[in-house]
mmCIF file of C-alpha atoms and ligand atoms in Angstrom:
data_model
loop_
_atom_site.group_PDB
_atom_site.id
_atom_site.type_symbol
_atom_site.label_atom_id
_atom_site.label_comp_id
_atom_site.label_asym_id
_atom_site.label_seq_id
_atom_site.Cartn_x
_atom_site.Cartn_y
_atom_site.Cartn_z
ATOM 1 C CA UNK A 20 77.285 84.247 112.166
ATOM 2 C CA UNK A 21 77.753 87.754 113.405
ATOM 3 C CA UNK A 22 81.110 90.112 112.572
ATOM 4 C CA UNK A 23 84.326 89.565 114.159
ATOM 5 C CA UNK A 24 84.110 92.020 117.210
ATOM 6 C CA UNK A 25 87.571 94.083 117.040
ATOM 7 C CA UNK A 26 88.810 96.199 120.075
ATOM 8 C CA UNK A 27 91.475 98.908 118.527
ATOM 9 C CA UNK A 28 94.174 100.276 120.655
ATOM 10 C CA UNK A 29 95.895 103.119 119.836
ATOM 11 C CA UNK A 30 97.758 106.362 121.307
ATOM 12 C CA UNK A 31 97.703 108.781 118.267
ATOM 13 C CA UNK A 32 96.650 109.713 115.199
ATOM 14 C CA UNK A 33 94.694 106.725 114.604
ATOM 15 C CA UNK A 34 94.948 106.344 110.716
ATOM 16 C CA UNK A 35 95.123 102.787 110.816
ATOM 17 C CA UNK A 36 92.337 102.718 112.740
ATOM 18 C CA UNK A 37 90.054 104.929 110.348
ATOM 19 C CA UNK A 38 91.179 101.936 107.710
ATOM 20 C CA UNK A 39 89.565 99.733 109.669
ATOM 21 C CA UNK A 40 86.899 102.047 110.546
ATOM 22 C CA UNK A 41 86.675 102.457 106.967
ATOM 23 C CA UNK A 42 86.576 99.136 105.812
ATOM 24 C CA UNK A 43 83.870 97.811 108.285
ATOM 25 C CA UNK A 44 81.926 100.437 107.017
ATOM 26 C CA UNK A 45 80.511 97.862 103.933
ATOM 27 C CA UNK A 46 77.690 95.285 105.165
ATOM 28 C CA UNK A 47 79.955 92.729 103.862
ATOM 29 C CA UNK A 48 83.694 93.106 105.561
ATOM 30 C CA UNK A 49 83.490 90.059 108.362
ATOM 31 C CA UNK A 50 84.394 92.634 110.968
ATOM 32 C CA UNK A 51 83.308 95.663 113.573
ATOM 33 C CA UNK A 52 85.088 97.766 115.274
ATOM 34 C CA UNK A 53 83.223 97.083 119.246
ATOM 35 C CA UNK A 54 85.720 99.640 121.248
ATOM 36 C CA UNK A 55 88.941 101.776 120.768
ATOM 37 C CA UNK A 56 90.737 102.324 123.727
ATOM 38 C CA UNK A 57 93.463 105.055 123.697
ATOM 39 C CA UNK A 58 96.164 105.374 126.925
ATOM 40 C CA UNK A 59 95.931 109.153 125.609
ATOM 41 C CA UNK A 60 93.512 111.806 126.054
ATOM 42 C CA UNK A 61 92.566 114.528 123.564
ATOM 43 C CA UNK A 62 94.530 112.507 120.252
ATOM 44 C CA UNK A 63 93.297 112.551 116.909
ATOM 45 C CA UNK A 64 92.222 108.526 116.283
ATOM 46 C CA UNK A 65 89.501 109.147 119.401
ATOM 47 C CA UNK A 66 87.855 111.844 117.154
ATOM 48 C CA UNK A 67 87.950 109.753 114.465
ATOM 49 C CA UNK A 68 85.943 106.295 116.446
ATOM 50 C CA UNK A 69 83.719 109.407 117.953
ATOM 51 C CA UNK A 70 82.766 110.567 114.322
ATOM 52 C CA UNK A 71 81.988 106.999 112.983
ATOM 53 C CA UNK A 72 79.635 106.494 116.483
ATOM 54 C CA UNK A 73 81.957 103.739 117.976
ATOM 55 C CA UNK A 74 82.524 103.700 121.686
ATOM 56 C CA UNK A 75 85.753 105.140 123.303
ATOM 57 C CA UNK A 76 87.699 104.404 126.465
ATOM 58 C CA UNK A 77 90.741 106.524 127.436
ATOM 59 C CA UNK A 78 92.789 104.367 129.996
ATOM 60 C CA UNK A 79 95.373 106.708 131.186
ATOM 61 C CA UNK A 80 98.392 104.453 131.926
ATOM 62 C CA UNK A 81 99.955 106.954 134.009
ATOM 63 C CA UNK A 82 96.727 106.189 136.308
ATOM 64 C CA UNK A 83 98.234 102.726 137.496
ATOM 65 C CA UNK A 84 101.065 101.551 139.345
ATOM 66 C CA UNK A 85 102.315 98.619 137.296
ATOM 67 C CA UNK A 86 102.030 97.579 133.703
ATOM 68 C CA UNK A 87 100.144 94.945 134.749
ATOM 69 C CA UNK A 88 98.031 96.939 136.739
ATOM 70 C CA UNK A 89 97.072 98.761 133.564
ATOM 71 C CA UNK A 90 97.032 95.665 131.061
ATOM 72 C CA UNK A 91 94.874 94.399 133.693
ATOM 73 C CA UNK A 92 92.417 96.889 132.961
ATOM 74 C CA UNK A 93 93.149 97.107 129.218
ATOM 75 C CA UNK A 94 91.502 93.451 129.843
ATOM 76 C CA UNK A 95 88.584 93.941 131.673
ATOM 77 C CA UNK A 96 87.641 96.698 129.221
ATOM 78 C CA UNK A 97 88.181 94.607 126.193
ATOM 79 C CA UNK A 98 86.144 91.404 127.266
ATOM 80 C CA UNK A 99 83.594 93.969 128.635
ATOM 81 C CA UNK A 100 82.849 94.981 125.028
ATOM 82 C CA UNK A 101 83.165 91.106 123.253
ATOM 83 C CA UNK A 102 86.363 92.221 121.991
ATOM 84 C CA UNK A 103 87.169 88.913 119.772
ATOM 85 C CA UNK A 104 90.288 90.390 117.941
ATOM 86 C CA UNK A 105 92.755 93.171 119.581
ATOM 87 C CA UNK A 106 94.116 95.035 117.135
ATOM 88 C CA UNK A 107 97.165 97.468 117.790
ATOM 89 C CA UNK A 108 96.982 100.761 115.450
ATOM 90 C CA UNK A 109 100.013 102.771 116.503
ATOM 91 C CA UNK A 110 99.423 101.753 120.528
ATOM 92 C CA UNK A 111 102.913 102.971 122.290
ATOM 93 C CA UNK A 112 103.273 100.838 125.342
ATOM 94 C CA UNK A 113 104.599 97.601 125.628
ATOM 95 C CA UNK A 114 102.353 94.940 126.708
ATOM 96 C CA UNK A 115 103.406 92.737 129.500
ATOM 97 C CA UNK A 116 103.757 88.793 128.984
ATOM 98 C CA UNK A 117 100.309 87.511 130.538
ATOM 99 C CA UNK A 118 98.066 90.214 128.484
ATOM 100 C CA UNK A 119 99.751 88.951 125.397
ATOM 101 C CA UNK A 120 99.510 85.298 126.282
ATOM 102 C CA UNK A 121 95.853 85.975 127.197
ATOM 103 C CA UNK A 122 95.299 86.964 123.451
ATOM 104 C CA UNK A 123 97.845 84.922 121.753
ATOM 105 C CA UNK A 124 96.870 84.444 118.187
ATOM 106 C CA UNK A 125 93.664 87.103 118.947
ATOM 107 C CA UNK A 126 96.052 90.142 119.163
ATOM 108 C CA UNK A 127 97.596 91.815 115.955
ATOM 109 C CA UNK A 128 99.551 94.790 115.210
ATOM 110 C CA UNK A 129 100.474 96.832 112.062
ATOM 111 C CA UNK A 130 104.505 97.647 111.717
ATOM 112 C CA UNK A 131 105.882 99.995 108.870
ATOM 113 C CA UNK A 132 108.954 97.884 107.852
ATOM 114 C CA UNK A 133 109.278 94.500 106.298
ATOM 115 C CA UNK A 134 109.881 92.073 109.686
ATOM 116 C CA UNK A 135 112.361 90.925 111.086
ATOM 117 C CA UNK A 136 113.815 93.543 109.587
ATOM 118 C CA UNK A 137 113.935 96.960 111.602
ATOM 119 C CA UNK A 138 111.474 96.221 114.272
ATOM 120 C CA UNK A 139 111.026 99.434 116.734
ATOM 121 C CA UNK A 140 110.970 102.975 116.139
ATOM 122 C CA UNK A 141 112.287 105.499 113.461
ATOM 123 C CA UNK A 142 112.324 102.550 110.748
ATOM 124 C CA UNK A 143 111.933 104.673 107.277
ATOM 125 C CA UNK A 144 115.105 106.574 108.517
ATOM 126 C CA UNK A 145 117.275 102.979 109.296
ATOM 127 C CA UNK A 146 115.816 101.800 106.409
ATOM 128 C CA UNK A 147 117.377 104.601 104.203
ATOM 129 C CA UNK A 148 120.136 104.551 106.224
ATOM 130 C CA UNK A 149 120.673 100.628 105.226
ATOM 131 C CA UNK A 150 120.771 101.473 101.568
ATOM 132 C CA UNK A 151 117.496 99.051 101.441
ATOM 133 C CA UNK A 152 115.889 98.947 97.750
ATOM 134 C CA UNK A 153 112.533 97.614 98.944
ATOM 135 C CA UNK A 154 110.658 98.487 102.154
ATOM 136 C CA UNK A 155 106.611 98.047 103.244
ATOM 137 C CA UNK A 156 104.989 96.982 106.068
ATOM 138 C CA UNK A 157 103.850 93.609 108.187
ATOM 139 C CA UNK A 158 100.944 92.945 109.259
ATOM 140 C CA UNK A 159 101.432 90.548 112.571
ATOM 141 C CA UNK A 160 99.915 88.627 115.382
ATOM 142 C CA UNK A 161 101.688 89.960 118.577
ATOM 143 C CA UNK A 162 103.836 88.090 120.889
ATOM 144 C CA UNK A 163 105.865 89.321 124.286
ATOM 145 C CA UNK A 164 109.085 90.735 122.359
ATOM 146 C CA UNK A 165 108.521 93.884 120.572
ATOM 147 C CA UNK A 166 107.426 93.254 116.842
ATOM 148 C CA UNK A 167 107.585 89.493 116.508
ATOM 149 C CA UNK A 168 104.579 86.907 115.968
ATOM 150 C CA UNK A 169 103.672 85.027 113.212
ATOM 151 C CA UNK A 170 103.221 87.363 109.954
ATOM 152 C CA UNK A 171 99.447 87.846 108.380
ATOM 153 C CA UNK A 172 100.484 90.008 105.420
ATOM 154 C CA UNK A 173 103.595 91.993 103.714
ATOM 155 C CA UNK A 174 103.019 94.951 101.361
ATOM 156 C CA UNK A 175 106.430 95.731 99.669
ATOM 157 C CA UNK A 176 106.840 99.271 98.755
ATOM 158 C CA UNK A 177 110.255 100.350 96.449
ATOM 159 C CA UNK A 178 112.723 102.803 97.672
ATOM 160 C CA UNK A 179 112.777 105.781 95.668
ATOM 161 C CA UNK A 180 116.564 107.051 95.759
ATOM 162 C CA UNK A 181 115.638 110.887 95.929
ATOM 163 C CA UNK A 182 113.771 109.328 99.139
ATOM 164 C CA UNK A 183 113.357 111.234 102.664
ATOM 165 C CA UNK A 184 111.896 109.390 105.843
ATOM 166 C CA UNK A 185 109.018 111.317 105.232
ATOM 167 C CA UNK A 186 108.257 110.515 101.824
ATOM 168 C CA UNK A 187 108.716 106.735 101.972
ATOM 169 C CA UNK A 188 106.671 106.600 104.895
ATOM 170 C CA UNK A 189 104.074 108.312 103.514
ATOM 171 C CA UNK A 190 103.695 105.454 100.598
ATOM 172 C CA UNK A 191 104.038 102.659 103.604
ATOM 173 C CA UNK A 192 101.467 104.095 105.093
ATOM 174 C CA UNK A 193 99.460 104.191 102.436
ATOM 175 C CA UNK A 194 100.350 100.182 102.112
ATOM 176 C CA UNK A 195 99.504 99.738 105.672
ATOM 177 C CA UNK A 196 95.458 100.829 105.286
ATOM 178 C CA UNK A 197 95.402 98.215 102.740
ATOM 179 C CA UNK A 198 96.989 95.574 104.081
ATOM 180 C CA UNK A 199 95.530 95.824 107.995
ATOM 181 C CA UNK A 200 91.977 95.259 106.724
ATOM 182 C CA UNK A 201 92.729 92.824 104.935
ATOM 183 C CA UNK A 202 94.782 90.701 107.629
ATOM 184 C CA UNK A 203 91.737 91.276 109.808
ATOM 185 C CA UNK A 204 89.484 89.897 106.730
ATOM 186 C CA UNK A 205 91.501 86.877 106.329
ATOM 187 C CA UNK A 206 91.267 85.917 110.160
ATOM 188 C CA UNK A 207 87.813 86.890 110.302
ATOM 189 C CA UNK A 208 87.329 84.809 107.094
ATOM 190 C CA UNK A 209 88.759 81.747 109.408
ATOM 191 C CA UNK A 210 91.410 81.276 106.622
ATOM 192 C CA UNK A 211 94.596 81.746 109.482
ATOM 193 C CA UNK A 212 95.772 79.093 111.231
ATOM 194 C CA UNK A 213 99.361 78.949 113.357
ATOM 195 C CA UNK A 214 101.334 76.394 113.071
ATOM 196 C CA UNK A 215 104.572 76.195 114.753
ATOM 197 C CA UNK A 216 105.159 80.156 114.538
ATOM 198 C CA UNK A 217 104.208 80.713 110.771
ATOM 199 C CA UNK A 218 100.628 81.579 110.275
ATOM 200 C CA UNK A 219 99.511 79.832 107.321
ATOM 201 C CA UNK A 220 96.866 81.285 104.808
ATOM 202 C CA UNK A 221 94.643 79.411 102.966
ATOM 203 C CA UNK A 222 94.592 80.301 99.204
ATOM 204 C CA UNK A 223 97.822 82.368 99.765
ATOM 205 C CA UNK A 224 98.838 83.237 96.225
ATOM 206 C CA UNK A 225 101.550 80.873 94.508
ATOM 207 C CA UNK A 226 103.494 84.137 92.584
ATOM 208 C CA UNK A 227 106.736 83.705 91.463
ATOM 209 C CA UNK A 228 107.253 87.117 90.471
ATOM 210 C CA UNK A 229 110.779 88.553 91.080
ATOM 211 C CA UNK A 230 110.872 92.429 91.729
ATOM 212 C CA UNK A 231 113.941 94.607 90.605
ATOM 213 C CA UNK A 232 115.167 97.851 92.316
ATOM 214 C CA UNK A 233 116.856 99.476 89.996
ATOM 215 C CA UNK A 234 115.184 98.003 87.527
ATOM 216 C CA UNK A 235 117.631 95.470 85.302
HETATM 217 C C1 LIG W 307 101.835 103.271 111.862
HETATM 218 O O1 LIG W 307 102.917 103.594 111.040
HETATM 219 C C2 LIG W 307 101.938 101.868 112.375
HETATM 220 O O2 LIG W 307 102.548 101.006 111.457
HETATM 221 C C3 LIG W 307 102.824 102.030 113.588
HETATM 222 O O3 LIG W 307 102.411 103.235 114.166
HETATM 223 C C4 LIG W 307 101.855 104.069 113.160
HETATM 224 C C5 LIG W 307 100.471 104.426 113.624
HETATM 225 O O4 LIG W 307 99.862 105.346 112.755
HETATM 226 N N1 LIG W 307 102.686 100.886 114.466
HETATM 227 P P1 LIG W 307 98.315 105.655 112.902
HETATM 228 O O5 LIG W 307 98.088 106.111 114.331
HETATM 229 O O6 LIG W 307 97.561 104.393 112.594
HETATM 230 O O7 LIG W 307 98.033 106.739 111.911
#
């Protein structure tokens, strides 16, 4: 059976993408990376697909008149390419219902918090500002309300109290290149099913260990 064909969609940097970039790199990970597609010209994550010889689309969505005119050819471009899995990597536009229920449980994004909790933007500085001891990241399959779907995979990371926004999301990220790989492993893998709106793993771990921060 070939590899899982993955379209990435991003609008910056494109770190998360270079993880999967990364990954895919060894004959053995279950899945390619067939297109990125960026709504932004000139950012960073397009040099990165150039360097590692994957194709590029830039999509401007200032180019279209509607959201849907623009998802619509988000679309095209993906099932152009045998896109199996979308996968968001730091991809700033919402989506509009139909595109998502036209990948529904083949569309996943990356989040730097621990959902539900502080879904959106600026979450390492709510998350200090909560007083939270533990923070991380989710790995998701997407549905039509911003950061929501049935959750793939949690890294926790602990809050440091001489923390900054910068500094704890810094060590997310770092959680998030290990964890988005993976998630795309364990669908690729066929080990993901959804039921109901949980997304159930087979041979999920059975841990019982209880984390303390502070320490007791
Ligand atoms: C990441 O923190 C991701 O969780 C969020 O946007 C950021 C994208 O970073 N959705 P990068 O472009 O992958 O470096």
């Amino acid at each position: 059976m070939g590899r899982l064909r993955l379209g990435v969609l991003i609008s910056g940097r494109g770190s998360n993408l270079q993880a999967l970039i990364d990954a895919a790199r060894s004959p053995t990970y279950p899945a390619e990376v067939a297109l990125v597609i960026s709504n932004r010209e000139g950012v960073f994550g397009l040099e990165r697909a150039r360097a590692a010889g994957t194709p590029t689309q830039v999509i401007p969505h200032r180019a279209f008149a509607s959201r849907e005119a623009f998802d619509a050819a988000l679309d095209q471009a993906l099932k152009g390419a045998g896109v199996d899995l979308v996968c968001l990597a730091g991809f700033m536009r919402l989506l509009t219902p139909g595109f998502v229920a036209g990948w529904r449980d083949r569309m996943i994004n990356i989040h730097p918090s621990l959902l539900p909790a502080f879904p959106g933007l600026d979450t390492h500085a709510r998350a200090l500002a909560a007083g939270v001891r533990f923070s991380g990241c989710t790995a998701h399959f997407v549905r039509s309300e911003m950061d929501t779907g049935p959750i793939l995979v949690q890294a926790v990371v602990a809050v440091r109290p001489d923390d900054t926004a910068e500094t704890l999301a810094a060590r997310v990220l770092e959680a998030e290149h290990r964890i988005y790989p993976f998630a795309v492993r364990l669908i690729a893998e066929g080990r993901v099913q959804v039921i109901g709106e949980r997304a159930c793993i087979a041979g999920a771990s059975t841990e019982t260990t209880v984390l303390l921060n502070p320490p007791a």
